[in-house]
């Protein structure tokens, strides 16, 4: 198809393009997720990072491996230092979780993080202990995108 | 040089009035220029000179790479080109592997090939989409990005992140894909091939799109070699070079596939190379999905030996970084080369006995293609500018590093 | 003149029943409705093809139909900026001129036999010619806009528009002429009456094709979105416009031009209000019949506009020189052939 198109092939290819577009118009293959009402279920994603305070040995590996310098060690009253994460800097690479020798840090499925102020983005070890309360105006429908007879479809998942 | 100022335009007159040139500042705030600027001089409708003004997204990657632990560089360097995240980090990790003497098990080799080919498809879809909207076809744009959306779902299954995988580690890979990944990837590839054919019908074979691309931005074979074009920019001009075949890194030697080369040298040839490479990538992924062992450690013996037994058992599902974090780069140098979607990525890492690299030298394909692209710009019409720009898959963040 | 209550009541009654007032009201309301539907269809149809949904959240029940209203409100209440260096007078007057010409052209045509602005039947032929002349002047206002903005992208866009005008104007006029020769009259009432059995698009399909392609060029529809091609000249002549200026020129004005062209084409090629087996009585008595006929006209106009906007989903943008070549070679030859076909039909006595 390098050559100059003949008049016949110009008409043919124009008609072909119209055919494909009209077929897609009649049978749309859309996978749009209506976000606040629906939410895509990815499975195990790298989400908000939690801390088991009792497991932490204050080795500071997490703070040293963090590529974005998001982790700061806070001095606790018992003399130990524990990590707190600044989510304004965190890039969710989870290097800290994978480096922790004591499995004190763990991943959650909370991936939509939005904050009212800069201060609330900085999680001290006290706030890092348990997942933040997720404020949702309405419960979104969990959906996945799967292939039904070769085309992607948006399917609802029954959430237990 | 005389400046003639009349209402509505500023003309520059060269010589004794025989050439009247209008200068256009194309970018960085322009719908289709991306984060870069081209100072385009047009005479009538013909582009007579283009001066690139890059650097708007320079993030000092090389210098930053010297100031931090080598493992922290993996998430950093992947941001050179997020659509091509796996191939970028693979090149860096390859250099680190050579420095640290780490081996890669078969399972990780195949998984890396699968992910790297998905990364190539992702880059090609990104470029084809941007190219389509540049020549005015919003349908091609949306289809390419819709397909890429399905692809990042696959990435999210394996790595836990849509666009920033941070997945390749020296010695292997970070997480094992779930079982659903294998079937879903096959279904995705089937759908991709069907949809790419429709894309070709609507955008490339469509006479309007065809004439936008054909005989536009011609780059001869000699020029492509002289200006060191790479990736589709070189293969579209008939240069048969592909790092995957010529260096046989990873497991690429074990698959049946062919390098896509077109002789046209114009935008159409480069676009056809992209389409062809998507199909070849699908072919490679299908073979790799058959061959990949479903179980076994994700990292090589050299690294496993340094892990405590508990983590060694875990290493078939996910790899802890503790052992890697304690490694220091020896005072030596190593080079990693991969073939990314847009061309050759080269990382040259010099260690100096500390955990920080002494120097990281990076070569990215868009920077290499820039001069070839300028060569292709000159002599074209003003409306061809986006058609040529898109055909090289030029990506300013990758160029500026 | 004594203003007795009876006289005032009679005046009001005659004003309420005046075909001119009704024509004006119907045109204003119906053109807005057709435009709203056409823009909605443009967005939703393209979205449907392109694996997405399109406007939704502005009115979920109506499928995002009111998104355009929201957009227009947003534009109208935003500050109209006239930048330093612009030629102030033409820059601010360009958009009103644009939309006046674009919409005014359709007011010179009759909607039904009685609903019309030009009351004198002898003047109707002039109305037809004059509306085409007004529509061709729209491109002049584009050039005015592009020149006055003092911006290189706008300047290049205006130059492209000027080149394109030369390419589509002649085929447009020739295909118009072909239909006039075919009907042997310029009077729109007679033109529509002669399409009672067979519409013009069937009698002279070449003229229809040439006319619609030229219309796509004139109203900057795909694949001829060249003057305001996003790829290299941002939005071309309209680069510096915002707020209400943008509504009057690029975001609304071009659609009004497309509406007027489609209205003209529906009279010339699609048989206007002629509905087999149905005809309206005299005006004030058979008001419902006339309104039905005008609705039938708007169905045709909407169909033409839907086709024009659907091209967005199919086509990339043609290059300037190819578009000019298409205009000067393809369309010109096609319209000359259509002219010859009309003449042949007339000479053979097969013309209506």
mmCIF file of C-alpha atoms in Angstrom, chain B residues 13 235 312:
data_model
loop_
_atom_site.group_PDB
_atom_site.id
_atom_site.type_symbol
_atom_site.label_atom_id
_atom_site.label_comp_id
_atom_site.label_asym_id
_atom_site.label_seq_id
_atom_site.Cartn_x
_atom_site.Cartn_y
_atom_site.Cartn_z
ATOM 1 C CA UNK B 13 13.703 39.213 5.575
ATOM 2 C CA UNK B 235 13.705 0.932 11.055
ATOM 3 C CA UNK B 312 13.817 -17.555 50.339
#
